[in-house]
XYZ file of C-alpha atoms in Angstrom:
653
model
C 11.767 -154.669 -115.402
C 15.444 -153.616 -115.207
C 18.080 -156.184 -115.822
C 20.118 -157.348 -112.826
C 23.881 -156.773 -112.759
C 25.780 -159.169 -115.017
C 27.952 -160.281 -112.041
C 26.119 -160.719 -108.659
C 29.473 -160.672 -106.969
C 30.035 -157.207 -108.101
C 26.781 -156.080 -106.512
C 27.912 -157.764 -103.272
C 31.260 -155.955 -103.440
C 29.599 -152.639 -104.012
C 27.285 -153.189 -101.004
C 30.233 -154.139 -98.795
C 32.014 -151.056 -99.825
C 29.060 -148.876 -98.924
C 28.748 -150.517 -95.515
C 32.557 -150.086 -94.991
C 32.270 -146.445 -95.838
C 29.787 -145.656 -93.084
C 32.370 -145.415 -90.196
C 31.056 -145.749 -86.749
C 27.716 -147.575 -87.839
C 26.762 -150.995 -86.524
C 26.812 -153.899 -89.077
C 23.494 -154.328 -90.898
C 22.171 -157.466 -92.509
C 22.990 -157.967 -96.095
C 20.358 -156.730 -98.508
C 19.605 -158.445 -101.740
C 20.733 -156.794 -104.924
C 17.990 -154.470 -106.254
C 17.472 -153.113 -109.741
C 19.349 -149.851 -110.515
C 16.073 -147.964 -111.204
C 14.501 -149.121 -107.984
C 17.623 -148.089 -106.040
C 17.680 -144.649 -107.688
C 14.007 -144.239 -106.732
C 14.690 -145.185 -103.177
C 17.587 -142.716 -102.640
C 16.531 -139.355 -101.324
C 19.471 -137.635 -103.024
C 20.454 -137.800 -106.650
C 23.407 -140.010 -107.473
C 26.457 -138.106 -108.708
C 29.539 -139.491 -110.468
C 32.287 -140.487 -108.102
C 35.732 -141.820 -108.503
C 36.182 -145.501 -109.175
C 35.725 -147.351 -105.913
C 38.696 -149.097 -104.420
C 38.364 -152.855 -104.756
C 38.657 -154.814 -101.552
C 41.263 -157.447 -101.110
C 39.910 -160.545 -102.810
C 41.481 -162.729 -100.101
C 39.250 -161.125 -97.433
C 35.498 -162.050 -97.652
C 33.151 -159.028 -97.747
C 31.326 -159.849 -94.493
C 34.609 -160.387 -92.620
C 35.785 -157.024 -93.980
C 32.783 -155.305 -92.566
C 33.384 -156.939 -89.130
C 37.023 -156.090 -89.143
C 36.478 -152.409 -88.739
C 39.172 -151.485 -91.310
C 39.023 -147.738 -92.213
C 37.480 -146.741 -95.454
C 40.072 -145.353 -97.936
C 40.647 -141.706 -97.316
C 38.787 -139.320 -99.637
C 36.031 -141.885 -100.409
C 33.118 -141.091 -97.968
C 29.848 -142.792 -98.723
C 26.766 -140.537 -98.264
C 23.860 -141.642 -96.057
C 20.888 -142.174 -98.365
C 18.294 -143.563 -96.045
C 16.638 -142.512 -92.860
C 17.799 -145.589 -91.106
C 21.466 -144.695 -92.028
C 20.929 -141.207 -90.495
C 19.446 -142.624 -87.290
C 22.240 -145.116 -86.904
C 24.791 -142.460 -87.632
C 23.340 -140.002 -85.052
C 23.145 -142.701 -82.423
C 26.782 -143.704 -82.952
C 27.922 -140.009 -83.105
C 26.123 -138.953 -80.017
C 27.546 -141.870 -78.028
C 30.986 -140.976 -79.173
C 30.468 -137.369 -78.105
C 28.966 -138.365 -74.783
C 32.056 -140.515 -73.960
C 34.140 -137.405 -73.543
C 34.677 -135.811 -70.145
C 36.653 -132.746 -70.674
C 36.288 -130.067 -73.270
C 38.915 -131.299 -75.741
C 37.576 -134.865 -75.709
C 34.016 -133.742 -76.498
C 35.119 -131.367 -79.360
C 37.321 -134.167 -80.786
C 34.454 -136.642 -80.486
C 32.343 -134.293 -82.598
C 35.072 -133.935 -85.256
C 35.895 -137.598 -85.375
C 32.177 -138.577 -85.556
C 31.320 -136.360 -88.431
C 34.500 -136.550 -90.637
C 34.275 -138.413 -93.026
C 30.933 -140.006 -92.560
C 28.856 -136.835 -92.556
C 31.140 -134.160 -93.922
C 34.549 -133.712 -95.394
C 35.681 -130.982 -93.020
C 34.492 -129.295 -89.880
C 35.373 -126.013 -87.962
C 34.414 -125.765 -84.287
C 34.282 -122.218 -82.787
C 33.671 -121.821 -79.030
C 32.999 -118.752 -76.929
C 36.073 -117.168 -75.351
C 35.879 -117.470 -72.410
C 33.272 -120.121 -71.990
C 30.608 -119.155 -69.362
C 30.214 -121.511 -66.404
C 26.830 -122.422 -65.010
C 24.647 -119.335 -64.325
C 27.499 -116.925 -64.871
C 26.529 -113.893 -66.949
C 29.236 -113.153 -69.605
C 30.471 -109.492 -69.655
C 31.519 -107.728 -72.765
C 30.937 -108.683 -76.375
C 30.768 -112.318 -77.587
C 34.119 -113.589 -78.870
C 34.426 -116.892 -80.744
C 37.750 -118.748 -80.954
C 38.549 -121.474 -83.451
C 38.870 -124.491 -81.171
C 39.456 -127.353 -83.596
C 39.455 -128.308 -87.190
C 39.329 -131.633 -88.965
C 39.221 -132.698 -92.603
C 39.674 -135.600 -94.992
C 43.269 -135.523 -96.350
C 43.601 -134.571 -99.942
C 45.339 -136.913 -102.324
C 48.537 -134.916 -101.960
C 48.327 -135.318 -98.159
C 47.768 -139.049 -98.240
C 50.641 -140.849 -99.897
C 49.136 -144.254 -99.043
C 45.940 -143.683 -101.047
C 45.805 -146.179 -103.868
C 42.248 -145.542 -105.113
C 41.554 -144.616 -108.605
C 40.339 -141.293 -109.880
C 41.557 -137.783 -109.249
C 40.835 -136.081 -106.008
C 39.010 -132.754 -106.284
C 40.868 -129.957 -104.602
C 39.496 -128.778 -101.306
C 40.539 -125.805 -99.365
C 41.847 -126.926 -95.892
C 39.980 -125.544 -92.955
C 43.116 -123.860 -91.686
C 43.142 -121.768 -94.816
C 39.395 -121.054 -94.547
C 39.997 -119.205 -91.293
C 43.110 -117.426 -92.561
C 43.263 -113.823 -91.689
C 40.905 -114.146 -88.733
C 43.635 -114.899 -86.183
C 41.364 -117.582 -84.952
C 39.246 -115.019 -83.226
C 35.854 -113.599 -84.140
C 33.949 -110.809 -82.232
C 30.183 -111.223 -82.883
C 28.807 -107.816 -83.599
C 25.401 -107.118 -81.906
C 22.722 -106.993 -84.538
C 25.022 -108.420 -87.193
C 24.353 -111.298 -89.561
C 26.291 -113.808 -87.441
C 24.562 -112.788 -84.295
C 21.169 -113.287 -85.970
C 22.157 -116.861 -87.118
C 23.366 -117.753 -83.696
C 20.305 -116.307 -82.112
C 18.163 -118.399 -84.408
C 19.703 -121.652 -83.025
C 18.787 -123.796 -85.940
C 21.363 -124.779 -88.577
C 21.329 -123.140 -92.027
C 22.726 -123.876 -95.431
C 25.688 -121.981 -96.583
C 23.831 -120.596 -99.690
C 21.091 -118.889 -97.640
C 21.166 -115.131 -97.461
C 21.722 -115.118 -93.708
C 24.655 -117.603 -93.962
C 26.306 -115.796 -96.854
C 26.601 -112.793 -94.680
C 27.426 -114.579 -91.419
C 30.194 -116.884 -92.723
C 32.602 -114.111 -93.849
C 32.144 -112.533 -90.454
C 32.894 -115.795 -88.723
C 35.756 -117.000 -90.880
C 37.249 -113.647 -91.724
C 37.438 -111.923 -95.058
C 36.064 -113.771 -98.124
C 36.657 -117.446 -97.493
C 36.810 -119.957 -100.264
C 33.889 -122.196 -99.609
C 32.321 -125.115 -101.617
C 29.360 -123.843 -103.719
C 25.748 -124.806 -103.335
C 24.329 -126.599 -100.354
C 27.703 -128.010 -99.341
C 28.120 -125.850 -96.194
C 26.085 -126.002 -92.948
C 26.443 -123.386 -90.188
C 25.056 -124.791 -86.968
C 25.013 -122.707 -83.727
C 26.079 -124.536 -80.515
C 23.645 -123.735 -77.826
C 23.988 -124.968 -74.212
C 21.508 -124.970 -71.514
C 21.178 -121.227 -71.236
C 23.019 -119.518 -74.098
C 24.894 -119.871 -77.308
C 28.415 -121.072 -76.620
C 29.724 -121.488 -80.218
C 29.205 -122.547 -83.782
C 30.160 -125.507 -86.068
C 30.630 -125.337 -89.812
C 30.250 -128.645 -91.772
C 31.611 -128.656 -95.321
C 31.457 -131.111 -98.270
C 33.668 -131.138 -101.297
C 32.411 -130.588 -104.865
C 32.767 -134.273 -105.719
C 30.193 -135.317 -103.002
C 26.474 -134.937 -103.092
C 25.299 -131.687 -101.322
C 23.549 -131.678 -97.984
C 19.764 -131.946 -97.999
C 17.127 -130.718 -95.511
C 17.389 -133.982 -93.592
C 21.040 -133.283 -93.012
C 20.086 -130.054 -91.322
C 18.257 -132.048 -88.690
C 21.321 -134.314 -88.266
C 23.605 -131.215 -87.833
C 21.198 -129.723 -85.322
C 21.239 -132.892 -83.256
C 24.969 -133.111 -83.384
C 25.276 -129.413 -82.388
C 22.807 -129.827 -79.479
C 24.499 -132.880 -78.055
C 27.891 -131.341 -78.422
C 26.800 -128.049 -76.746
C 25.275 -129.809 -73.810
C 28.415 -131.968 -73.465
C 30.591 -128.835 -73.618
C 28.429 -127.299 -70.833
C 28.957 -130.345 -68.598
C 32.686 -130.388 -69.405
C 32.997 -126.741 -68.386
C 31.186 -127.369 -65.100
C 33.318 -130.524 -64.559
C 36.480 -128.475 -65.166
C 35.342 -125.848 -62.704
C 34.779 -128.450 -60.027
C 38.098 -130.106 -60.739
C 39.763 -126.640 -60.538
C 38.005 -126.035 -57.176
C 39.001 -129.378 -55.870
C 42.615 -128.834 -56.803
C 42.756 -125.379 -55.356
C 41.034 -126.582 -52.137
C 43.472 -129.433 -51.711
C 46.499 -127.237 -52.556
C 45.516 -124.605 -49.996
C 44.729 -127.145 -47.347
C 48.225 -128.693 -47.629
C 51.470 -126.866 -46.903
C 52.663 -125.114 -50.049
C 56.312 -125.460 -48.827
C 57.820 -127.102 -45.843
C 59.799 -125.070 -43.334
C 63.573 -125.516 -42.916
C 63.932 -125.800 -39.130
C 67.382 -126.224 -37.510
C 68.632 -129.738 -37.120
C 66.075 -131.518 -39.329
C 65.486 -131.967 -43.077
C 61.950 -132.598 -44.325
C 60.305 -134.010 -47.441
C 56.636 -134.873 -48.244
C 54.420 -136.375 -50.846
C 50.616 -136.374 -51.428
C 48.791 -138.619 -53.880
C 45.033 -138.419 -54.401
C 42.995 -141.614 -54.518
C 42.244 -141.242 -58.144
C 42.323 -138.685 -60.898
C 38.575 -138.199 -60.552
C 38.786 -137.811 -56.768
C 41.409 -135.217 -56.310
C 40.585 -134.097 -52.842
C 40.855 -136.083 -49.684
C 41.137 -135.899 -45.839
C 44.846 -136.796 -45.588
C 47.169 -134.074 -44.507
C 50.728 -133.471 -43.182
C 52.346 -130.530 -41.546
C 55.700 -129.349 -40.011
C 55.425 -126.604 -37.480
C 58.514 -124.895 -36.039
C 58.381 -124.569 -32.184
C 60.433 -122.582 -29.684
C 63.833 -123.971 -28.787
C 64.601 -124.958 -32.398
C 62.120 -127.864 -31.991
C 59.595 -128.917 -34.740
C 56.246 -130.489 -34.592
C 55.578 -133.254 -37.245
C 51.894 -133.966 -37.965
C 50.139 -136.490 -40.171
C 46.408 -136.953 -40.196
C 43.669 -138.792 -42.006
C 40.030 -137.807 -42.058
C 37.553 -140.477 -43.153
C 36.720 -140.299 -46.889
C 38.160 -138.514 -49.830
C 35.476 -135.889 -50.737
C 35.190 -132.156 -50.548
C 33.511 -132.464 -47.055
C 36.593 -134.496 -45.919
C 38.973 -131.949 -47.249
C 37.015 -129.138 -45.472
C 37.205 -131.001 -42.117
C 40.775 -131.679 -42.692
C 41.387 -127.967 -43.177
C 39.738 -127.195 -39.840
C 41.632 -129.869 -37.987
C 44.870 -128.786 -39.450
C 44.328 -125.142 -38.490
C 43.404 -126.254 -34.900
C 46.604 -128.303 -34.764
C 48.691 -125.276 -35.867
C 47.121 -123.129 -33.199
C 47.647 -125.729 -30.482
C 51.261 -126.179 -31.564
C 51.836 -122.419 -31.255
C 50.833 -122.833 -27.574
C 53.543 -125.341 -27.199
C 51.197 -127.885 -25.677
C 52.438 -131.528 -25.083
C 51.491 -133.841 -27.963
C 48.843 -135.751 -25.889
C 47.192 -132.445 -25.010
C 47.166 -131.459 -28.709
C 45.332 -134.695 -29.630
C 42.864 -134.236 -26.743
C 41.918 -130.754 -28.057
C 41.676 -132.043 -31.638
C 39.258 -134.689 -30.353
C 37.111 -131.989 -28.710
C 37.227 -129.968 -31.998
C 36.124 -132.951 -34.129
C 33.077 -133.583 -31.752
C 32.054 -129.894 -32.192
C 32.225 -130.221 -35.980
C 29.741 -133.269 -35.909
C 29.042 -136.591 -34.362
C 30.417 -138.558 -37.385
C 33.572 -136.585 -37.811
C 36.353 -139.164 -37.406
C 40.028 -138.902 -38.081
C 43.361 -140.429 -37.126
C 46.364 -138.412 -36.343
C 50.064 -138.798 -35.366
C 51.687 -135.853 -33.610
C 55.400 -135.788 -32.813
C 57.777 -133.123 -31.432
C 61.488 -133.407 -32.283
C 64.104 -131.680 -30.175
C 67.431 -131.386 -32.075
C 69.307 -130.347 -28.968
C 68.270 -133.301 -26.755
C 68.105 -135.685 -29.763
C 64.786 -136.851 -28.561
C 61.317 -137.148 -29.975
C 58.031 -137.180 -28.241
C 55.065 -139.001 -29.987
C 51.346 -139.298 -29.335
C 48.997 -141.320 -31.475
C 45.239 -141.205 -32.183
C 44.430 -144.438 -34.043
C 47.023 -143.834 -36.672
C 49.411 -146.385 -38.270
C 52.763 -146.452 -36.312
C 55.732 -144.562 -37.733
C 58.867 -146.225 -39.004
C 62.341 -145.173 -37.983
C 65.148 -145.871 -40.465
C 68.536 -145.981 -38.628
C 71.795 -144.867 -40.158
C 73.039 -148.505 -40.550
C 70.004 -149.422 -42.579
C 67.826 -151.011 -39.938
C 64.121 -150.030 -40.203
C 62.227 -150.066 -36.999
C 58.446 -149.821 -36.521
C 58.160 -147.677 -33.420
C 56.118 -148.945 -30.474
C 53.690 -146.114 -29.948
C 50.345 -146.639 -28.051
C 47.626 -146.681 -30.838
C 45.036 -144.646 -28.978
C 41.515 -144.015 -30.184
C 40.663 -141.972 -33.339
C 39.896 -138.264 -32.980
C 36.181 -137.772 -32.724
C 35.472 -140.704 -30.432
C 35.484 -138.589 -27.322
C 36.050 -139.403 -23.735
C 39.455 -141.107 -24.262
C 42.888 -140.241 -22.969
C 45.915 -140.052 -25.140
C 49.367 -141.220 -24.163
C 52.812 -139.817 -25.358
C 56.142 -141.655 -25.412
C 59.590 -140.186 -25.542
C 62.136 -141.945 -27.717
C 65.695 -141.431 -28.877
C 66.115 -139.685 -32.224
C 69.743 -140.403 -33.226
C 71.489 -138.171 -35.743
C 71.283 -139.594 -39.361
C 68.059 -141.482 -38.597
C 64.882 -140.858 -40.715
C 61.382 -140.877 -39.387
C 58.582 -141.720 -41.700
C 55.005 -140.705 -40.995
C 52.325 -141.793 -43.432
C 48.569 -142.423 -43.800
C 46.992 -145.835 -44.117
C 46.581 -145.464 -47.956
C 50.228 -146.262 -48.264
C 50.052 -149.602 -46.414
C 46.458 -150.786 -46.806
C 44.369 -151.738 -49.731
C 41.922 -154.305 -50.928
C 44.852 -156.579 -51.693
C 46.652 -156.473 -48.317
C 45.976 -155.662 -44.774
C 47.587 -152.856 -42.860
C 50.269 -154.897 -41.057
C 51.310 -156.647 -44.232
C 51.721 -153.308 -45.778
C 53.761 -151.977 -42.850
C 56.151 -154.912 -43.125
C 56.522 -154.268 -46.832
C 57.230 -150.622 -46.123
C 59.872 -151.601 -43.531
C 61.576 -154.043 -45.870
C 61.551 -151.362 -48.713
C 63.182 -148.789 -46.417
C 65.867 -151.389 -45.412
C 66.589 -152.336 -49.065
C 66.918 -148.661 -50.082
C 69.274 -147.880 -47.237
C 71.563 -150.721 -48.202
C 72.152 -148.996 -51.577
C 73.906 -146.122 -49.929
C 75.953 -147.988 -47.438
C 75.943 -148.038 -43.612
C 77.527 -144.594 -43.128
C 75.465 -142.549 -45.581
C 71.628 -142.248 -45.322
C 69.664 -142.329 -48.571
C 68.662 -138.945 -50.172
C 65.434 -137.889 -48.640
C 63.580 -136.971 -51.852
C 64.655 -140.179 -53.501
C 63.667 -142.184 -50.456
C 60.032 -140.826 -50.639
C 59.837 -141.658 -54.429
C 61.117 -145.124 -53.722
C 58.579 -145.647 -51.001
C 55.746 -144.704 -53.387
C 57.073 -147.119 -55.942
C 56.068 -149.989 -53.754
C 52.424 -149.336 -54.614
C 50.913 -151.802 -57.076
C 48.045 -151.293 -59.566
C 45.438 -152.297 -56.958
C 46.978 -150.353 -54.038
C 45.453 -146.940 -54.709
C 42.177 -147.230 -52.793
C 42.717 -144.136 -50.663
C 44.724 -140.895 -50.839
C 48.265 -140.978 -49.404
C 50.071 -138.388 -47.302
C 53.762 -138.984 -46.522
C 56.138 -136.938 -44.377
C 59.822 -137.864 -43.972
C 62.237 -136.165 -41.404
C 65.943 -136.640 -41.416
C 67.293 -135.997 -38.000
C 70.637 -134.061 -38.106
C 70.338 -132.621 -34.645
C 72.523 -129.969 -33.023
C 75.851 -131.125 -31.478
C 76.309 -130.214 -27.820
C 79.505 -128.159 -28.681
C 77.188 -125.758 -30.663
C 74.853 -125.063 -27.752
C 75.484 -122.694 -24.795
C 72.830 -122.481 -22.090
C 72.617 -120.402 -18.811
C 70.192 -119.508 -16.043
C 70.099 -115.852 -15.096
C 68.537 -114.629 -11.798
C 65.934 -111.838 -12.435
C 68.130 -109.015 -10.937
C 69.711 -105.812 -12.244
C 73.067 -107.546 -12.881
C 71.562 -110.049 -15.227
C 72.001 -108.066 -18.445
C 75.720 -107.471 -17.828
C 76.266 -111.114 -17.017
C 74.405 -112.102 -20.187
C 76.748 -109.913 -22.292
C 79.799 -111.481 -20.668
C 78.546 -114.974 -21.243
C 77.641 -114.394 -24.787
C 81.048 -112.780 -25.484
C 82.891 -115.842 -24.151
C 80.698 -118.267 -26.227
C 81.286 -116.300 -29.409
C 85.037 -116.217 -28.788
C 84.996 -120.038 -28.274
C 83.106 -120.434 -31.565
C 85.350 -118.068 -33.501
C 82.479 -115.608 -34.080
C 84.045 -112.405 -32.712
C 82.739 -110.421 -35.633
C 79.220 -110.781 -34.174
C 80.216 -109.700 -30.519
C 79.007 -106.139 -30.701
C 75.659 -106.969 -32.303
C 74.979 -109.881 -29.960
C 75.917 -107.976 -26.878
C 73.613 -105.146 -27.664
C 70.634 -107.364 -28.649
C 71.047 -109.762 -25.713
C 71.299 -106.861 -23.274
C 67.973 -105.327 -24.571
C 66.049 -108.699 -24.542
C 67.330 -109.817 -21.134
C 66.606 -106.420 -19.660
C 62.992 -106.583 -20.755
C 62.731 -110.175 -19.321
C 64.144 -109.490 -15.891
C 62.020 -106.450 -15.543
C 58.828 -108.569 -15.105
C 60.064 -112.127 -14.441
C 59.759 -113.744 -10.954
C 61.802 -116.866 -11.766
C 65.224 -117.300 -13.349
C 65.501 -116.246 -16.964
C 67.059 -118.724 -19.527
C 69.598 -117.657 -22.075
C 70.581 -120.009 -24.883
C 72.835 -119.588 -27.903
C 72.754 -122.022 -30.880
C 75.443 -122.152 -33.579
C 74.026 -123.713 -36.782
C 73.942 -122.060 -40.204
C 72.923 -118.995 -38.249
C 73.506 -117.766 -34.751
C 70.311 -118.027 -32.731
C 69.705 -116.508 -29.345
C 66.717 -117.476 -27.159
C 65.635 -115.674 -23.928
C 62.934 -117.302 -21.879
C 60.957 -116.095 -18.890
C 57.731 -116.939 -16.877
C 55.681 -114.029 -18.156
C 52.997 -115.080 -20.820
C 52.512 -111.620 -22.234
C 54.271 -111.241 -25.699
C 56.342 -108.095 -26.257
C 55.156 -105.727 -28.982
C 57.260 -103.360 -31.074
C 56.320 -99.796 -30.806
C 57.715 -96.408 -31.627
C 58.981 -94.551 -28.524
C 58.498 -90.776 -28.214
C 61.466 -88.466 -27.803
C 60.841 -88.093 -24.110
C 60.458 -91.854 -23.344
C 63.331 -93.634 -21.530
C 62.355 -97.103 -22.877
C 60.518 -98.738 -25.745
C 63.440 -98.883 -28.173
C 64.819 -102.400 -27.389
C 62.616 -104.290 -29.918
C 63.161 -101.534 -32.466
C 66.896 -102.284 -32.286
C 66.271 -105.987 -32.473
C 64.119 -105.555 -35.579
C 66.721 -103.421 -37.239
C 69.868 -105.452 -36.515
C 68.529 -109.083 -36.437
C 68.051 -111.302 -39.454
C 64.852 -112.585 -37.948
C 63.192 -112.363 -34.635
C 60.001 -113.463 -32.865
C 58.205 -114.327 -29.658
C 56.319 -117.579 -28.790
C 54.072 -118.090 -25.782
C 54.766 -121.275 -23.855
C 52.635 -123.158 -21.184
C 55.205 -121.692 -18.615
C 55.730 -118.291 -20.110
C 57.335 -117.167 -23.368
C 60.529 -117.209 -25.434
C 61.881 -114.310 -27.342
C 64.369 -115.214 -30.048
C 66.502 -113.509 -32.754
C 68.844 -114.766 -35.403
C 72.024 -113.254 -36.970
C 73.629 -114.373 -40.125
C 77.092 -115.877 -39.614
C 80.049 -114.100 -41.278
C 80.702 -115.619 -44.664
C 77.324 -117.365 -44.865
C 75.988 -115.213 -47.573
C 72.470 -113.642 -47.915
C 69.662 -115.510 -46.357
């Protein structure tokens, strides 16, 4: 019978160090000290000399040290010698790998779970590009070195105070030197055969000895013997990469049971990578869907400045049914729209896109706000019986300094006046879109210059911690406080105002996605507007030229007289030819000179190339060549043809 250790406390310290070295393993009950011969017979691998273990702090009891989770000194991994150790390690490692959601987290989980408990270093290669789902890759298989991890050498770890001399180990980065981190797998080659076999192999096998130089590039400096494992990473349908596990010369080599462990780690990692790639594709689709459903940029209509924000409900729910829009209308007006479809899913985003497209089409017809909501309600009913949404539709006229608003079950807008007073506008609430059989009512309100209108969705003001009216009052107070910072004569900057509004959200206030649209009313001064009615008669073009000439002289824009007279004459001539009611002519002086001609004929003019013998058909050709921009918009009472000319000294548009 073998003699027990002279000092029982030494055996207890050794067992504590062994348990401490198995990082990621649950604490096990203490085992009684066993004779050295019995312990050697129980181990599945031969014991090899190792550097003198680091003694634990005598002030810390061994059991408390195991529970503390303090890391094992670097460069001192403890091998797994029992089947129970391997099972516990595989369970902890797979749980760590499964915690990852994206690709980098899963690969990092594999590296951190295996180094240093299972191996001293690891190299992870993944297919480039990674196939998604049922996609069939085209071209040859290319592997890219995705991540490496290793135990720091003694020279790398200045804090290591353990005894013994560390055995030199080639860093993984140098193992892959010369391969440019890319490896093209040759069909029928040694690496392709190993990957096709799926099962891990030792580095000293014939297949691995031919495959590793192909994978790592050149003739890599690898540990000798069974201290290298090459494990293919196979997903659900195909090989997606490979992992190389390495142990230093001072550690015991891998054994056949370690091949099973490497195979399990490779399988779990590959399946996790497959899921991460699918999740990444879904997140990409969600981001693209949301981005295309919302305006990429806001227009810059005359007399109003715009700013917007959109926040998803959460990082994992990046799409939703909230939207905003700003649509230029004839007469320098602009339609401001904010809506909210129930839910924040892909379906909600798809319905939102259809409703937004419908709203843009209806706005192009220049329908009153209440009529737009009525048609949106009909469209929602055609999409399904449970397609519900709220919407706020407003039309701002910078010439009249008025705004017309209609509401369909949406939170009321807030108007921030120039002096700092924030007012919740009294707008009839109406029923949500999709209810059917209800009427919508529009109200017309003053929109003074310098005021800011804020349209938003209920995610900004309603959450589990507060009701909607409490949130609206907090929003009103926040706007007032922000306006006080810039003084009574200067409105706060629009972009900063939007950011400040979103700062009112607390940790528990993000239950829904948020859409925010802010409009600063600058308006157009009456002195910058000239407006006339022209009878549909032959003398109308000459009268239009004379009126335009006088307005330009009054504004000091004589340099534009020739171009304006020519273009006004052409557009008015085309209007009076078919009109039965008076034709309207309006000139607007802003950063550009804008001319609008309206008549009661709904047909829109089309540019065409006139033949040499034609007497007409060249008017719109001249407009297209001389004007900065031009267009035609159908109204409920006819149409408006407009064009713009750059003002002298304004620079390029």
